[in-house]
Tab-separated table of C-alpha atoms in Angstrom:
chain	number	residue	atom	x	y	z
A	66	UNK	CA	-67.584	101.143	-81.100
A	67	UNK	CA	-66.516	102.542	-77.750
A	68	UNK	CA	-64.166	105.504	-77.800
A	69	UNK	CA	-60.995	106.131	-75.851
A	70	UNK	CA	-61.595	105.886	-72.120
A	71	UNK	CA	-59.441	107.664	-69.602
A	72	UNK	CA	-59.583	107.268	-65.851
A	73	UNK	CA	-59.764	109.025	-63.545
A	74	UNK	CA	-61.282	112.131	-65.105
A	75	UNK	CA	-60.279	114.407	-62.249
A	76	UNK	CA	-57.798	114.077	-59.448
A	77	UNK	CA	-56.046	116.239	-56.912
A	78	UNK	CA	-52.619	115.440	-55.541
A	79	UNK	CA	-50.046	117.237	-53.433
A	80	UNK	CA	-46.461	117.990	-54.303
A	81	UNK	CA	-44.150	115.030	-53.966
A	82	UNK	CA	-46.848	112.430	-54.492
A	83	UNK	CA	-47.082	110.219	-57.523
A	84	UNK	CA	-50.007	109.550	-59.846
A	85	UNK	CA	-51.020	106.881	-62.300
A	86	UNK	CA	-53.407	107.583	-65.154
A	87	UNK	CA	-55.076	104.929	-67.258
A	88	UNK	CA	-56.157	104.821	-70.887
A	89	UNK	CA	-58.159	102.203	-72.744
A	90	UNK	CA	-57.861	102.675	-76.517
A	91	UNK	CA	-60.448	101.976	-79.155
A	92	UNK	CA	-60.821	98.265	-79.735
A	93	UNK	CA	-58.332	97.123	-82.369
A	94	UNK	CA	-56.057	100.136	-81.967
A	95	UNK	CA	-52.518	99.186	-81.025
A	96	UNK	CA	-50.946	102.629	-80.634
A	97	UNK	CA	-51.481	104.829	-77.608
A	98	UNK	CA	-50.045	108.321	-77.309
A	99	UNK	CA	-50.053	110.666	-74.351
A	100	UNK	CA	-50.126	114.457	-74.470
A	101	UNK	CA	-49.966	117.084	-71.757
A	102	UNK	CA	-52.139	120.153	-72.225
A	103	UNK	CA	-51.553	123.337	-70.220
A	104	UNK	CA	-52.620	126.941	-70.851
A	105	UNK	CA	-49.014	128.074	-71.056
A	106	UNK	CA	-47.399	125.311	-73.097
A	107	UNK	CA	-50.358	124.038	-75.088
A	108	UNK	CA	-50.357	120.433	-76.230
A	109	UNK	CA	-47.066	118.662	-75.780
A	110	UNK	CA	-46.241	115.108	-76.776
A	111	UNK	CA	-45.195	112.847	-73.928
A	112	UNK	CA	-44.739	109.395	-75.474
A	113	UNK	CA	-46.260	106.808	-77.750
A	114	UNK	CA	-46.540	103.075	-77.277
A	115	UNK	CA	-47.135	100.396	-79.839
A	116	UNK	CA	-47.373	96.706	-79.039
A	117	UNK	CA	-46.076	97.252	-75.509
A	118	UNK	CA	-42.969	99.125	-76.735
A	119	UNK	CA	-42.275	102.815	-76.404
A	120	UNK	CA	-41.838	103.964	-79.978
A	121	UNK	CA	-41.568	107.742	-79.521
A	122	UNK	CA	-40.751	109.991	-76.602
A	123	UNK	CA	-41.110	113.720	-76.057
A	124	UNK	CA	-38.937	116.085	-74.066
A	125	UNK	CA	-40.145	115.418	-70.554
A	126	UNK	CA	-38.103	114.512	-67.484
A	127	UNK	CA	-37.741	110.951	-66.331
A	128	UNK	CA	-40.440	111.514	-63.707
A	129	UNK	CA	-42.893	110.906	-66.531
A	130	UNK	CA	-43.124	107.289	-67.558
A	131	UNK	CA	-45.578	104.979	-69.178
A	132	UNK	CA	-46.266	101.465	-70.226
A	133	UNK	CA	-48.601	99.507	-72.420
A	134	UNK	CA	-50.120	96.151	-71.708
A	135	UNK	CA	-50.769	93.257	-74.047
A	136	UNK	CA	-54.413	94.334	-74.440
A	137	UNK	CA	-53.162	97.768	-75.614
A	138	UNK	CA	-54.339	99.538	-72.486
A	139	UNK	CA	-51.820	102.067	-71.316
A	140	UNK	CA	-50.863	103.774	-68.098
A	141	UNK	CA	-48.733	106.794	-67.469
A	142	UNK	CA	-47.102	107.609	-64.192
A	143	UNK	CA	-45.767	110.858	-62.833
A	144	UNK	CA	-43.569	110.622	-59.756
A	145	UNK	CA	-42.541	113.353	-57.337
A	146	UNK	CA	-45.270	115.680	-58.510
A	147	UNK	CA	-44.547	119.364	-58.960
A	148	UNK	CA	-46.999	122.261	-59.163
A	149	UNK	CA	-46.168	122.618	-62.841
A	150	UNK	CA	-47.475	119.125	-63.537
A	151	UNK	CA	-51.024	120.401	-63.136
A	152	UNK	CA	-52.529	119.830	-66.546
A	153	UNK	CA	-55.007	117.960	-68.665
A	154	UNK	CA	-53.437	114.678	-69.729
A	155	UNK	CA	-54.846	113.406	-72.982
A	156	UNK	CA	-54.574	109.922	-74.309
A	157	UNK	CA	-55.009	109.206	-78.002
A	158	UNK	CA	-55.256	105.925	-79.810
A	159	UNK	CA	-54.644	104.986	-83.405
A	160	UNK	CA	-54.230	101.852	-85.437
A	161	UNK	CA	-50.521	102.438	-85.344
A	162	UNK	CA	-49.700	100.391	-88.366
A	163	UNK	CA	-51.317	100.174	-91.757
A	164	UNK	CA	-53.915	102.685	-90.739
A	165	UNK	CA	-54.061	106.354	-91.511
A	166	UNK	CA	-50.856	107.905	-90.147
A	167	UNK	CA	-51.389	110.453	-87.465
A	168	UNK	CA	-55.156	110.053	-87.260
A	169	UNK	CA	-55.510	110.147	-83.519
A	170	UNK	CA	-58.666	109.528	-81.541
A	171	UNK	CA	-58.567	111.337	-78.222
A	172	UNK	CA	-60.105	110.585	-74.881
A	173	UNK	CA	-61.662	113.303	-72.731
A	174	UNK	CA	-58.558	113.540	-70.600
A	175	UNK	CA	-57.567	113.291	-66.969
A	176	UNK	CA	-57.353	116.648	-65.256
A	177	UNK	CA	-54.614	116.618	-62.633
A	178	UNK	CA	-54.339	119.358	-60.042
A	179	UNK	CA	-51.215	119.456	-57.903
A	180	UNK	CA	-51.457	121.460	-54.685
B	55	UNK	CA	-37.975	119.825	-86.213
B	56	UNK	CA	-41.416	120.668	-87.434
B	57	UNK	CA	-43.453	123.471	-85.861
B	58	UNK	CA	-46.898	124.966	-86.208
B	59	UNK	CA	-48.013	128.569	-85.781
B	60	UNK	CA	-51.557	129.707	-85.290
B	61	UNK	CA	-51.332	133.516	-85.396
B	62	UNK	CA	-54.775	134.196	-83.965
B	63	UNK	CA	-55.289	133.408	-80.301
B	64	UNK	CA	-58.938	134.391	-80.245
B	65	UNK	CA	-61.510	135.092	-82.951
B	66	UNK	CA	-65.060	136.324	-82.475
B	67	UNK	CA	-67.521	135.777	-85.285
B	68	UNK	CA	-71.250	136.321	-85.675
B	69	UNK	CA	-73.502	133.351	-86.188
B	70	UNK	CA	-74.011	132.815	-89.897
B	71	UNK	CA	-70.828	134.626	-90.842
B	72	UNK	CA	-67.843	132.950	-92.451
B	73	UNK	CA	-64.826	131.799	-90.467
B	74	UNK	CA	-61.192	131.373	-91.423
B	75	UNK	CA	-58.514	130.154	-89.034
B	76	UNK	CA	-54.902	130.479	-90.027
B	77	UNK	CA	-52.187	127.874	-89.681
B	78	UNK	CA	-48.583	128.018	-90.835
B	79	UNK	CA	-46.135	125.178	-90.516
B	80	UNK	CA	-42.417	124.821	-90.713
B	81	UNK	CA	-41.043	121.611	-92.171
B	82	UNK	CA	-38.690	120.798	-94.999
B	83	UNK	CA	-40.872	118.292	-96.800
B	84	UNK	CA	-44.612	117.871	-97.188
B	85	UNK	CA	-45.995	116.973	-93.807
B	86	UNK	CA	-49.211	115.419	-92.721
B	87	UNK	CA	-51.547	118.238	-91.666
B	88	UNK	CA	-54.544	118.105	-89.385
B	89	UNK	CA	-57.175	120.285	-87.786
B	90	UNK	CA	-58.662	119.225	-84.478
B	91	UNK	CA	-61.444	120.848	-82.444
B	92	UNK	CA	-61.803	120.806	-78.675
B	93	UNK	CA	-65.026	121.753	-76.940
B	94	UNK	CA	-64.855	122.799	-73.292
B	95	UNK	CA	-64.091	119.875	-71.026
B	96	UNK	CA	-63.666	117.512	-73.932
B	97	UNK	CA	-60.881	115.787	-75.772
B	98	UNK	CA	-59.861	116.623	-79.310
B	99	UNK	CA	-61.865	115.593	-82.343
B	100	UNK	CA	-60.380	115.354	-85.820
B	101	UNK	CA	-62.023	117.762	-88.270
B	102	UNK	CA	-59.973	116.985	-91.360
B	103	UNK	CA	-56.565	115.906	-92.596
B	104	UNK	CA	-54.251	116.388	-95.552
B	105	UNK	CA	-51.691	113.872	-96.698
B	106	UNK	CA	-51.340	114.401	-100.432
B	107	UNK	CA	-53.330	114.990	-103.594
B	108	UNK	CA	-56.124	117.532	-103.804
B	109	UNK	CA	-55.082	120.591	-101.826
B	110	UNK	CA	-58.648	121.421	-100.797
B	111	UNK	CA	-59.887	118.938	-98.250
B	112	UNK	CA	-63.342	118.582	-96.826
B	113	UNK	CA	-63.992	117.652	-93.247
B	114	UNK	CA	-66.798	117.098	-90.836
B	115	UNK	CA	-69.249	119.736	-89.626
B	116	UNK	CA	-68.991	121.698	-92.885
B	117	UNK	CA	-65.330	122.618	-92.489
B	118	UNK	CA	-62.744	122.662	-95.249
B	119	UNK	CA	-59.062	123.494	-95.402
B	120	UNK	CA	-56.673	124.389	-98.181
B	121	UNK	CA	-53.019	123.355	-98.307
B	122	UNK	CA	-50.787	125.966	-99.923
B	123	UNK	CA	-47.252	124.716	-100.241
B	124	UNK	CA	-45.865	128.064	-101.409
B	125	UNK	CA	-47.155	129.739	-98.247
B	126	UNK	CA	-46.598	126.784	-95.894
B	127	UNK	CA	-50.194	127.251	-94.808
B	128	UNK	CA	-53.174	125.064	-94.062
B	129	UNK	CA	-56.042	127.431	-93.266
B	130	UNK	CA	-59.386	126.200	-92.020
B	131	UNK	CA	-62.635	127.680	-93.298
B	132	UNK	CA	-66.346	127.424	-92.778
B	133	UNK	CA	-68.826	129.406	-94.883
B	134	UNK	CA	-71.457	129.883	-92.182
B	135	UNK	CA	-70.772	129.289	-88.498
B	136	UNK	CA	-73.236	127.943	-85.995
B	137	UNK	CA	-73.270	128.673	-82.276
B	138	UNK	CA	-72.114	125.095	-81.702
B	139	UNK	CA	-68.846	125.887	-83.502
B	140	UNK	CA	-67.643	127.827	-80.468
B	141	UNK	CA	-64.598	125.859	-79.365
B	142	UNK	CA	-60.826	125.792	-79.524
B	143	UNK	CA	-59.236	124.745	-82.792
B	144	UNK	CA	-55.808	123.206	-83.155
B	145	UNK	CA	-53.699	122.790	-86.238
B	146	UNK	CA	-51.214	119.917	-86.094
B	147	UNK	CA	-48.389	118.578	-88.215
B	148	UNK	CA	-47.017	115.076	-88.411
B	149	UNK	CA	-43.766	114.024	-89.963
B	150	UNK	CA	-43.701	111.322	-92.584
B	151	UNK	CA	-40.886	109.479	-90.852
B	152	UNK	CA	-42.474	109.651	-87.435
B	153	UNK	CA	-46.121	109.150	-88.088
B	154	UNK	CA	-47.589	108.939	-84.668
B	155	UNK	CA	-46.171	112.029	-83.027
B	156	UNK	CA	-47.980	115.269	-83.763
B	157	UNK	CA	-46.830	118.827	-83.120
B	158	UNK	CA	-49.726	121.111	-82.285
B	159	UNK	CA	-50.175	124.819	-82.672
B	160	UNK	CA	-51.146	126.915	-79.666
B	161	UNK	CA	-54.786	126.886	-80.675
B	162	UNK	CA	-57.369	129.475	-81.685
B	163	UNK	CA	-60.415	130.030	-79.512
B	164	UNK	CA	-63.543	130.811	-81.486
B	165	UNK	CA	-66.411	132.699	-79.893
B	166	UNK	CA	-69.712	132.855	-81.747
B	167	UNK	CA	-72.042	135.749	-80.994
B	168	UNK	CA	-75.735	135.711	-81.750
């Protein structure tokens, strides 16, 4: 069974640009969560999608958005990039319903560098 | 809101020695508790979880953790560490009413010396 796939793995952007990151969950998983990981703030929850609906949202500005498609694949977008957005963005999938609550399966992440 | 504290930022242990990583949580009810491990350049892998029942839980790679309600702790242990255990370890808490959002501790980096 393939794991969680995130693309791209690495990317470099400049301030003011926007970026889109993609996540393909484990087959059969309907929940996709996104986390931002930085040395200073650690792992912070961005949002969670289930069946194409945002079910939970963290405390991030509106520049951070996401969506989920009918095949459960998810994308997150960050607009008007700031230096502080440099981070490892982790996607995690779970069954989302009827499965083990909170058992997340993580991808390897997309490392974003903003110059 | 729930929160997680990992008091130790960095721990160095000799190969073959025992390891204990501390985790304290703050939450009014019994939460879901997890330990994840992250190797350099990798995502997070679930080591073990506690939901209810037996307070001593066994995980993968020879790890175990004990839930102590009176101390609001969920410490991770391994009797004998291997060089491959060098990684960063995260304790996480989930809320029963909001199952798919986890709050993570700051992490503990484990260095294993020969």
